[in-house]
PDB file of C-alpha atoms in Angstrom:
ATOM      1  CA  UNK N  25     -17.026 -16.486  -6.706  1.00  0.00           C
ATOM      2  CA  UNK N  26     -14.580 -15.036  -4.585  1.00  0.00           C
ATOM      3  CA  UNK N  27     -11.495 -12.741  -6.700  1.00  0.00           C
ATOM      4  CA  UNK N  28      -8.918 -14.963  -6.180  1.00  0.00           C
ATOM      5  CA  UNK N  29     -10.980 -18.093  -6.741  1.00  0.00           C
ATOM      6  CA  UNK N  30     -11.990 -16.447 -10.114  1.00  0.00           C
ATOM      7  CA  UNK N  31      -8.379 -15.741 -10.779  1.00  0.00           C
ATOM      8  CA  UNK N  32      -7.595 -19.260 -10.464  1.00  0.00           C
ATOM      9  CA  UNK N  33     -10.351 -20.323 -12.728  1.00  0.00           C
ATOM     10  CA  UNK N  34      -9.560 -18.077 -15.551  1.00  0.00           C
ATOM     11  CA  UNK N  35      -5.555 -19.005 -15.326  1.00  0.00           C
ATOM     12  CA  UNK N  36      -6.609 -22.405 -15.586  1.00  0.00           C
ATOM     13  CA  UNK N  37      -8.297 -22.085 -19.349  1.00  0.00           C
ATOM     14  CA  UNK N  38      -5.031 -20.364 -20.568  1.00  0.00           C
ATOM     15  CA  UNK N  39      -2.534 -23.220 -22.059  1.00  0.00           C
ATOM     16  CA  UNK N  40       0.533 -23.963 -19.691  1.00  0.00           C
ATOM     17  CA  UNK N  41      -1.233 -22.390 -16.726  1.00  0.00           C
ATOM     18  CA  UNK N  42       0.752 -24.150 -13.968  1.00  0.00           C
ATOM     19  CA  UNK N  43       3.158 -21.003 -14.726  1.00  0.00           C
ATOM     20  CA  UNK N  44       0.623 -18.685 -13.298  1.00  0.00           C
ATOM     21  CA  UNK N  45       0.487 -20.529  -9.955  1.00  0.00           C
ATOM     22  CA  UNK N  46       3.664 -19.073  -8.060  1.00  0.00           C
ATOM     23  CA  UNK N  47       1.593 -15.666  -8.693  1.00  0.00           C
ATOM     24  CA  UNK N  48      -1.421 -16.632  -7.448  1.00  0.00           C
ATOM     25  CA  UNK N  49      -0.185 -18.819  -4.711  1.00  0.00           C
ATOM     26  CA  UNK N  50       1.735 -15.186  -3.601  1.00  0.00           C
ATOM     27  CA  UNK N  51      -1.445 -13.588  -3.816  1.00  0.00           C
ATOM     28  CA  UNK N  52      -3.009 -16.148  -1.726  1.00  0.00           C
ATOM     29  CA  UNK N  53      -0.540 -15.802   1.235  1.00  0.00           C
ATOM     30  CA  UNK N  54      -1.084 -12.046   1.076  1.00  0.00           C
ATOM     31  CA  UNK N  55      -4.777 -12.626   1.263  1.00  0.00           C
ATOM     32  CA  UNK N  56      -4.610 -15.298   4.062  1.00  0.00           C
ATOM     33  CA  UNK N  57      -2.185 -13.020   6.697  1.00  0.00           C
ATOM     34  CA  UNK N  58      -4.505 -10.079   5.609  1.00  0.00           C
ATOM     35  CA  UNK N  59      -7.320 -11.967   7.108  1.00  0.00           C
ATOM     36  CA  UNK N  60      -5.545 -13.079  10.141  1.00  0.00           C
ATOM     37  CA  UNK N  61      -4.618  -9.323  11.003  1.00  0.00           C
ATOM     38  CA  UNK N  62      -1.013 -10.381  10.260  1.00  0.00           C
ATOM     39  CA  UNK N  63       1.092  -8.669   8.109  1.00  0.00           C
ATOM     40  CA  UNK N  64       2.127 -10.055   4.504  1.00  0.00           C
ATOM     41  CA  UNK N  65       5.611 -12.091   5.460  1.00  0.00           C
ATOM     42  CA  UNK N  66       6.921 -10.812   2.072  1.00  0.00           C
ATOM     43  CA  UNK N  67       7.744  -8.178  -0.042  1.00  0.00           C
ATOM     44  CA  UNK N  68       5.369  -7.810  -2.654  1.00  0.00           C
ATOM     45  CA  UNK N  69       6.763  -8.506  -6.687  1.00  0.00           C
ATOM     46  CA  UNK N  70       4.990  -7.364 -10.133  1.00  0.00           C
ATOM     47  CA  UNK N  71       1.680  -9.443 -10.242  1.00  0.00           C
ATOM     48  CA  UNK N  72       0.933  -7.710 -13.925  1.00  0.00           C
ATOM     49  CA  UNK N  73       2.143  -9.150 -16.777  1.00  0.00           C
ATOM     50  CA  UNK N  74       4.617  -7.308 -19.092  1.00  0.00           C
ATOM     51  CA  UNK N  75       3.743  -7.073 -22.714  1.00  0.00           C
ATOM     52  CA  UNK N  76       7.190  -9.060 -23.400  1.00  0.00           C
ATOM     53  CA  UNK N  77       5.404 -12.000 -20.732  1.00  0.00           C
ATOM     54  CA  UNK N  78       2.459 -12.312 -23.148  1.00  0.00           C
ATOM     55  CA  UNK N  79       3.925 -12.015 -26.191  1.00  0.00           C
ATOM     56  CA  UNK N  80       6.055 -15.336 -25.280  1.00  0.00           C
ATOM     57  CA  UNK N  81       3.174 -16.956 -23.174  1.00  0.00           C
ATOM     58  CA  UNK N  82       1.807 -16.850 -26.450  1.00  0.00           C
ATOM     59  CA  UNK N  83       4.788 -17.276 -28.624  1.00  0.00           C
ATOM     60  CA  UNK N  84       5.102 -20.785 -26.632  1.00  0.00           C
ATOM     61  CA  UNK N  85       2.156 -21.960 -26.251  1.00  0.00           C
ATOM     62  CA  UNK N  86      -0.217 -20.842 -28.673  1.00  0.00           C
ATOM     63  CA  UNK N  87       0.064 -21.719 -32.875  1.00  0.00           C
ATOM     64  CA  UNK N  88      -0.590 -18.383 -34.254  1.00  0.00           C
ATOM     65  CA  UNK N  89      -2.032 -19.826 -37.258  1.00  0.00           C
ATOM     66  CA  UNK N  90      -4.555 -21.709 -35.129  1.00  0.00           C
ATOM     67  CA  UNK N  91      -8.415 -21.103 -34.522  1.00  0.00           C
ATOM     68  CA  UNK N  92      -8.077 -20.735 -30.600  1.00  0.00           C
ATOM     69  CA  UNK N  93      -5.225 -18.096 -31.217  1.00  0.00           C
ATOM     70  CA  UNK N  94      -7.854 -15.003 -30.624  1.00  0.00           C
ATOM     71  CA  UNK N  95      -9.637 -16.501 -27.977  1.00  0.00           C
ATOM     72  CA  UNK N  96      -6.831 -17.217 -26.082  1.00  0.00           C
ATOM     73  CA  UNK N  97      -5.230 -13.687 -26.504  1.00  0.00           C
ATOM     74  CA  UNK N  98      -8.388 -12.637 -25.059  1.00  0.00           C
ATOM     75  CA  UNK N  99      -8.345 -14.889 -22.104  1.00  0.00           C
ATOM     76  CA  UNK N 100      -5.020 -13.747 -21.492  1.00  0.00           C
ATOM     77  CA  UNK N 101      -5.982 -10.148 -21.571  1.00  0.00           C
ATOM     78  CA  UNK N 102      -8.891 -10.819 -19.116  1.00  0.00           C
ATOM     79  CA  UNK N 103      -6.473 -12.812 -16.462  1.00  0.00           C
ATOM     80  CA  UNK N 104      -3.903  -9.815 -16.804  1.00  0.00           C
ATOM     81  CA  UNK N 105      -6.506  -7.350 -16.233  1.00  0.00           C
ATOM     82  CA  UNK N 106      -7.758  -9.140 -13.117  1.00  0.00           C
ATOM     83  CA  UNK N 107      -4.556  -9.197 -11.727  1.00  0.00           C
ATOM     84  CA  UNK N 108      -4.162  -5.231 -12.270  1.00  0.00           C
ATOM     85  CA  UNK N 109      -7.106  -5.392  -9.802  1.00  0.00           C
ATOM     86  CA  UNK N 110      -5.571  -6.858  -6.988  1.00  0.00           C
ATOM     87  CA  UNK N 111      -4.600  -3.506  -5.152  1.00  0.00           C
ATOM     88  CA  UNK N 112      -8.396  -2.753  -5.617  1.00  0.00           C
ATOM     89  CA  UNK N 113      -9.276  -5.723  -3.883  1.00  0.00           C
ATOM     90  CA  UNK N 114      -7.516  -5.443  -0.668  1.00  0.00           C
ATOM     91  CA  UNK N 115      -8.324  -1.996   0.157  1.00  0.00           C
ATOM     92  CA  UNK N 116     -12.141  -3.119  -0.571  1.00  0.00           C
ATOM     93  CA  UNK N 117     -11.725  -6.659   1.428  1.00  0.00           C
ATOM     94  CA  UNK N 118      -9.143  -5.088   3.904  1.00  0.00           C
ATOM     95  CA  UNK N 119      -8.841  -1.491   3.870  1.00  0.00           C
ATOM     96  CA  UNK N 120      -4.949  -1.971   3.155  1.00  0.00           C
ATOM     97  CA  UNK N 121      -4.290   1.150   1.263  1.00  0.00           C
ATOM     98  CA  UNK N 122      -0.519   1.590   1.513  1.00  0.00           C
ATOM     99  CA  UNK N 123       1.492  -1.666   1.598  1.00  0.00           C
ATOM    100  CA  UNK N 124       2.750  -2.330   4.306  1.00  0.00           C
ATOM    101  CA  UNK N 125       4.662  -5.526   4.989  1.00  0.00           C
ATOM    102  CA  UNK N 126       6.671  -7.303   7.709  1.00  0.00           C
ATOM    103  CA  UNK N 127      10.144  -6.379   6.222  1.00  0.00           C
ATOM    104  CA  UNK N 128       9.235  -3.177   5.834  1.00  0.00           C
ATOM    105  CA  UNK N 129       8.518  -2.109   9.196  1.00  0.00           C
ATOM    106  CA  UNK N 130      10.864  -4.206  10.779  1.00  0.00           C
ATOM    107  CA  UNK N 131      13.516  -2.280   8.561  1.00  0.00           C
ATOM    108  CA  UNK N 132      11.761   0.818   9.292  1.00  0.00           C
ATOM    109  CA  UNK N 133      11.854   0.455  12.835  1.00  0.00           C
ATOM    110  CA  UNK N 134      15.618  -0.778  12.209  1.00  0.00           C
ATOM    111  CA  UNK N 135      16.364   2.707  10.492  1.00  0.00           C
ATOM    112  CA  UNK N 136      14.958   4.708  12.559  1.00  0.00           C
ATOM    113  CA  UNK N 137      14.758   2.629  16.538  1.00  0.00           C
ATOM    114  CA  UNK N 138      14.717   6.008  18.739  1.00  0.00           C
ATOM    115  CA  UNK N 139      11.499   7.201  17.364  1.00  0.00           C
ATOM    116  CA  UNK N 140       8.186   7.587  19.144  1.00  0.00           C
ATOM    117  CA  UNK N 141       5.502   7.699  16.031  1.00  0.00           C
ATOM    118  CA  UNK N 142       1.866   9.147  16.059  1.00  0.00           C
ATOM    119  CA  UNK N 143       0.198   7.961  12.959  1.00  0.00           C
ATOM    120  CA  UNK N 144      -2.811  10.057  11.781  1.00  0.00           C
ATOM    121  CA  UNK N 145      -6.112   8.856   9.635  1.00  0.00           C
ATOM    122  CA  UNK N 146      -4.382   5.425  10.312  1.00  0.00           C
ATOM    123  CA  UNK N 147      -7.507   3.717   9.200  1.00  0.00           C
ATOM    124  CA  UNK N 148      -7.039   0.116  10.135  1.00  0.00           C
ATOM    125  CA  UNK N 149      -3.533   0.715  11.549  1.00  0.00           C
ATOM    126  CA  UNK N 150      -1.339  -1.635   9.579  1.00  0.00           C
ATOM    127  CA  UNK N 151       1.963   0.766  10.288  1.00  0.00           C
ATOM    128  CA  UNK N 152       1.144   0.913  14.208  1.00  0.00           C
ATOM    129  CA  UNK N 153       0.572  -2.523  13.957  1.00  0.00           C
ATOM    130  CA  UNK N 154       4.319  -2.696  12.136  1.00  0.00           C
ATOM    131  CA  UNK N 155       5.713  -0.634  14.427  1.00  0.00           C
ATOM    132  CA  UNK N 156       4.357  -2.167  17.657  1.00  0.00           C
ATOM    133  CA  UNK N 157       5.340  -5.916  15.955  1.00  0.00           C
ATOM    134  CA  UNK N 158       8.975  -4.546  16.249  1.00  0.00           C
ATOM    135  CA  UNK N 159       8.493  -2.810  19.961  1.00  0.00           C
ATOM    136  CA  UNK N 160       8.460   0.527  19.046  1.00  0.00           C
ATOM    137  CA  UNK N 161       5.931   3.369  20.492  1.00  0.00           C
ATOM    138  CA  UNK N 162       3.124   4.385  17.744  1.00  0.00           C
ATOM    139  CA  UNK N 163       0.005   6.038  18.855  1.00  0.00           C
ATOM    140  CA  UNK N 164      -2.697   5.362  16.622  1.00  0.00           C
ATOM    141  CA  UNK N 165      -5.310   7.653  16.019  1.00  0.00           C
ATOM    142  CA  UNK N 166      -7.988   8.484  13.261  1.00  0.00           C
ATOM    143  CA  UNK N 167     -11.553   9.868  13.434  1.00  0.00           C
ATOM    144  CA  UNK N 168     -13.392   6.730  11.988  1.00  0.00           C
ATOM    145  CA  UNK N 169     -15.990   8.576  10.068  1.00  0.00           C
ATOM    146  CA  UNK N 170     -15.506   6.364   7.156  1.00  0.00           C
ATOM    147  CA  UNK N 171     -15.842   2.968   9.388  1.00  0.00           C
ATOM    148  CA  UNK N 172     -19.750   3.315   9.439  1.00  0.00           C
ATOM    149  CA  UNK N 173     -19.910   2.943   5.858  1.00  0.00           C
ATOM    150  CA  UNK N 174     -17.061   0.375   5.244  1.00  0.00           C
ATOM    151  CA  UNK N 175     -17.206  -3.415   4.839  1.00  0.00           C
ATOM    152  CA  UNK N 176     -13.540  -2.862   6.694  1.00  0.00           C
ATOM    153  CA  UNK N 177     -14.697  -0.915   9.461  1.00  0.00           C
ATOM    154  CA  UNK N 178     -14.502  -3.549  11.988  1.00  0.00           C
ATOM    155  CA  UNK N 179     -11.332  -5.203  10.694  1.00  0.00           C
ATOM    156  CA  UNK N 180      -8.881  -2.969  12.778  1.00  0.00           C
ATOM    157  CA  UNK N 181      -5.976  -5.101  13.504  1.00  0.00           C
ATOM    158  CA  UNK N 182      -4.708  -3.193  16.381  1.00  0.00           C
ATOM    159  CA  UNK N 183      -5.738  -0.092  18.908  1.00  0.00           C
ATOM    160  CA  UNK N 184      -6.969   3.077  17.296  1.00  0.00           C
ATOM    161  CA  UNK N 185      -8.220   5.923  19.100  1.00  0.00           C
ATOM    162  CA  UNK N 186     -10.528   7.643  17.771  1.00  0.00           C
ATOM    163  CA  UNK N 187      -9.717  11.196  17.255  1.00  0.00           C
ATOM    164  CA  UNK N 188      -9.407  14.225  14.792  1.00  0.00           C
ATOM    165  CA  UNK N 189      -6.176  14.004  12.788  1.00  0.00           C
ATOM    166  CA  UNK N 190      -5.217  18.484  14.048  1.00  0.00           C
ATOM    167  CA  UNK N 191      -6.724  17.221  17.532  1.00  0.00           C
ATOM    168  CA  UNK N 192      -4.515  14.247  17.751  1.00  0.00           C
ATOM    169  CA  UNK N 193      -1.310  16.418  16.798  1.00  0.00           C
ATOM    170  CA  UNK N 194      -2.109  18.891  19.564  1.00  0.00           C
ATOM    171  CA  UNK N 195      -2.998  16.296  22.050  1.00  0.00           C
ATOM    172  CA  UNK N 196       0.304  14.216  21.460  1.00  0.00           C
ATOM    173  CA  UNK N 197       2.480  15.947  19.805  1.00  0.00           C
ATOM    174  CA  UNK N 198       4.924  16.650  23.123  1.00  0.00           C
ATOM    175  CA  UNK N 199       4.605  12.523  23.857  1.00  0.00           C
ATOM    176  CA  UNK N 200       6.025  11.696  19.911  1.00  0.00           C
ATOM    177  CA  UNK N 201       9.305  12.277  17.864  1.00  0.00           C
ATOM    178  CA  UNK N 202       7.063  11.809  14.816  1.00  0.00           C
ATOM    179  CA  UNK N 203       4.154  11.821  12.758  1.00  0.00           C
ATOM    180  CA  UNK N 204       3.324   9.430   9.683  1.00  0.00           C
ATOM    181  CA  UNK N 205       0.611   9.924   7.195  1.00  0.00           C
ATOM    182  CA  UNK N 206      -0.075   7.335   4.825  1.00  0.00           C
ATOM    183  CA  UNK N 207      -2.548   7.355   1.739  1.00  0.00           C
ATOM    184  CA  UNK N 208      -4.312  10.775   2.332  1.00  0.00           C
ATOM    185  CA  UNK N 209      -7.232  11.281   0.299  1.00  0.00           C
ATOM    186  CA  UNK N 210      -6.179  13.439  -3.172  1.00  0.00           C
ATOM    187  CA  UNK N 211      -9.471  15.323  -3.206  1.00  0.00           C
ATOM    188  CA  UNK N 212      -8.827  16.204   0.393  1.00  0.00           C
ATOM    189  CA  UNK N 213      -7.053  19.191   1.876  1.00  0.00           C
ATOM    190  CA  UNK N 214      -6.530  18.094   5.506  1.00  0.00           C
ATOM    191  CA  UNK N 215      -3.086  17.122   4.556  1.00  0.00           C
ATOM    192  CA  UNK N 216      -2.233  20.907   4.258  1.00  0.00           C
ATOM    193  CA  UNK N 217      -3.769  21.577   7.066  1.00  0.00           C
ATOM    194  CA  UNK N 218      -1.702  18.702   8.898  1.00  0.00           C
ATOM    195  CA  UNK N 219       1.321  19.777   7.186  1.00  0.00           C
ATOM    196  CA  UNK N 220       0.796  23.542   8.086  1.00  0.00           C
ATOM    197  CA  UNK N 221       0.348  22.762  12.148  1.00  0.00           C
ATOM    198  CA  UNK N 222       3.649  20.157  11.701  1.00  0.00           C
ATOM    199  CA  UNK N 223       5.940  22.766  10.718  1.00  0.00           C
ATOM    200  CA  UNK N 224       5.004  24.723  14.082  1.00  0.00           C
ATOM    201  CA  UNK N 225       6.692  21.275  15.847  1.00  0.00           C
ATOM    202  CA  UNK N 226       9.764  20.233  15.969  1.00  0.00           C
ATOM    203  CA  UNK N 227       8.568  16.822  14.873  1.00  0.00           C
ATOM    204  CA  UNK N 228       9.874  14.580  11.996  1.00  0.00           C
ATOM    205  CA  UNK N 229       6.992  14.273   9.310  1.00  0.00           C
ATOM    206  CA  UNK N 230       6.710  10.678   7.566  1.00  0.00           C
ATOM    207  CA  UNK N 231       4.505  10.196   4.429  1.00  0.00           C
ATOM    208  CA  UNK N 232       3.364   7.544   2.073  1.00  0.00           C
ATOM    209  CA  UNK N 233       2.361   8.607  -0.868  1.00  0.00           C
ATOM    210  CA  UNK N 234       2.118   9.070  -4.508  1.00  0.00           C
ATOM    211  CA  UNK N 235       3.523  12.743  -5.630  1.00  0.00           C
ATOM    212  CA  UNK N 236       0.685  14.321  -7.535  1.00  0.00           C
ATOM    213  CA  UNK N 237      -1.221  10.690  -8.028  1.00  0.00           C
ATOM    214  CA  UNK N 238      -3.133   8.549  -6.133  1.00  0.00           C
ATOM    215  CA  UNK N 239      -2.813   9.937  -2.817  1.00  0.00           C
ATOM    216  CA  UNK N 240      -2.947  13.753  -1.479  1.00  0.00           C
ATOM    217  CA  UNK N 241      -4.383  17.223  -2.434  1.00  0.00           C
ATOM    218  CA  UNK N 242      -1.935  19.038  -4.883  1.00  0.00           C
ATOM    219  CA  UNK N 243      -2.248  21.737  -2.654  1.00  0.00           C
ATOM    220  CA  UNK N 244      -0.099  19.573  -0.296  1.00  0.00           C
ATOM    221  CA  UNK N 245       2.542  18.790  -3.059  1.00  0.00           C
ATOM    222  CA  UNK N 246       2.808  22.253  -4.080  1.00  0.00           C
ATOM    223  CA  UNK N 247       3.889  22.967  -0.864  1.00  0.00           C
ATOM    224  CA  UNK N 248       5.472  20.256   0.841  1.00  0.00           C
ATOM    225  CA  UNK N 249       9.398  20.267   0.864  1.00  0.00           C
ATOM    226  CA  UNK N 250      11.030  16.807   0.760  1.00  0.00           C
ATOM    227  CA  UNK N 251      13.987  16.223   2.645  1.00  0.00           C
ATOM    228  CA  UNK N 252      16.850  14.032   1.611  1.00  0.00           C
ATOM    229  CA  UNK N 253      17.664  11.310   3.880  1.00  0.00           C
ATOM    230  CA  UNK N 254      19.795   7.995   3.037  1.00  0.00           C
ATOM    231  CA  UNK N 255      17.361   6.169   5.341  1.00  0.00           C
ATOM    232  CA  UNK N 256      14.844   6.768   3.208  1.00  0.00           C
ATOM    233  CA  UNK N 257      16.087   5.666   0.266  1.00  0.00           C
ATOM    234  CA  UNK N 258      17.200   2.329   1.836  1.00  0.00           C
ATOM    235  CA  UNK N 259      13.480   2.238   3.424  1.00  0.00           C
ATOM    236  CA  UNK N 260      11.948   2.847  -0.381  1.00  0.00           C
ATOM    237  CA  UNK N 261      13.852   0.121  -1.038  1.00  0.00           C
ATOM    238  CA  UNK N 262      11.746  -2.670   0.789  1.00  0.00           C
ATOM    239  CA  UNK N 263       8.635  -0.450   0.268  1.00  0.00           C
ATOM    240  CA  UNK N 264       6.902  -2.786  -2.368  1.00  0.00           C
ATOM    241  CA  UNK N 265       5.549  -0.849  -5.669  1.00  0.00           C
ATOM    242  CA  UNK N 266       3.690  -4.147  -7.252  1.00  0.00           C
ATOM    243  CA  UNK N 267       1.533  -1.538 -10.083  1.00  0.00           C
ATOM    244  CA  UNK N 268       0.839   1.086 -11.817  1.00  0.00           C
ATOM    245  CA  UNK N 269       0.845   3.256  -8.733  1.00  0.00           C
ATOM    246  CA  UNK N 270       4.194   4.469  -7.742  1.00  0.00           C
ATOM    247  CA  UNK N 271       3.433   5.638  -4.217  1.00  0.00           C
ATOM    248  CA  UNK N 272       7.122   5.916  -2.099  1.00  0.00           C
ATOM    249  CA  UNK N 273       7.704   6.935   2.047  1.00  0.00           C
ATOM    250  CA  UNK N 274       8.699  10.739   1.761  1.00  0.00           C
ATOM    251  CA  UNK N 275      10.342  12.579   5.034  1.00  0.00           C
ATOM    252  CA  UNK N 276       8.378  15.629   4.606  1.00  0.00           C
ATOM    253  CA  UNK N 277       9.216  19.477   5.923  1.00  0.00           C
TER     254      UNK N 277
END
């Protein structure tokens, strides 16, 4: 049974479950313009449930005094906890790490329209693909050393050359205004070394990212200098955060 399909079946043994549905019908739209090579139409919103939405799922629904009153605080548990695994299941299903959506890149590319981008260990290239949606330039480039052993390998929803992230920056870096890095490895230290051979550019540094989380070495973090920019706070605010992970486009020196 597919995720979402199992979703669906476990919503529908909770009491009142038609409540559930604009949720899943969201995650559903996501899943079907992931599969298309589109990008989601919409910003993303909180799939998880608060602990103030189950305590009144259950305060209306549910006698507290009945026999089904555990089980069903179970069930509920298990459907939130399921939908905490959504992220999970698009960068498994799609390799869609950071998320990146049709409003955000068309406000992206609003922000910032003189730009010429080279995005680095771009994996599938969903920002190319954002930024070439909204005609602007983005060279796309990553080494593809994880495609061999990826069920997303093959799913590339736009051009990517294949080439060393360092390689890439000295073979383009007089064609491009800018470089974006999204959703570097934390166990890695490339990202230092990118960071280290920017800062001998005069190019504009974009990354997506959680500071000292999910994404990048803390070697990076330690180091990296974040700029203040109103752009990019008006960008951050179409960049969906939809769980626990609080990742946010930096403009990095």
């Amino acid at each position: 049974m597919s995720y979402l399909n199992n979703l669906r079946e476990l919503a529908s043994k909770l009491p009142n479950s038609s409540i559930f549905n604009a949720r899943l019908n969201f995650m559903q739209h996501i899943d079907e313009a992931l599969s298309k090579g589109e990008l989601p139409k919409h910003q993303f919103i909180q799939f998880e449930l608060t602990s103030e939405q189950i305590e009144r799922h259950l305060q209306n629904n549910v006698d507290f005094e009945s026999d089904e009153f555990e089980s069903v605080v179970a069930q509920l548990q298990e459907f939130d906890t399921q939908l905490g695994d959504f992220r999970t299941y698009l960068q498994n299903s799609y390799g869609y790490w950071a998320t990146i959506t049709q409003p955000l890149m068309s406000t992206w590319s609003k922000l910032f329209p003189n730009e010429k981008y080279l995005e680095l260990m771009a994996g599938n290239g969903y920002i190319s693909k954002g930024f070439r949606d909204n005609g602007i330039k983005s060279i796309c480039t990553d080494n593809l050393s994880w495609s061999k052993q990826s069920p997303t390998g093959n799913e590339k929803i736009t051009n990517v050359e294949q080439i060393d992230a360092l390689d890439a920056i000295d073979k383009y870096q007089t064609q491009v205004d800018a470089i974006v890095l999204a959703w570097s490895p934390d166990r890695e230290e490339i990202d230092f070394e990118i960071l280290e051979k920017i800062r001998k550019t005069e190019l504009k540094f974009f990354l997506v990212g959680e500071k000292y989380g999910a994404t990048n070495s803390k070697k990076f973090w330690d180091h990296a200098k974040i700029i203040s920019d109103q752009r990019i706070d008006e960008l951050n605010q179409v960049y969906p955060q939809y769980d626990l992970v609080h990742d946010k486009i930096f403009l990095i020196q």
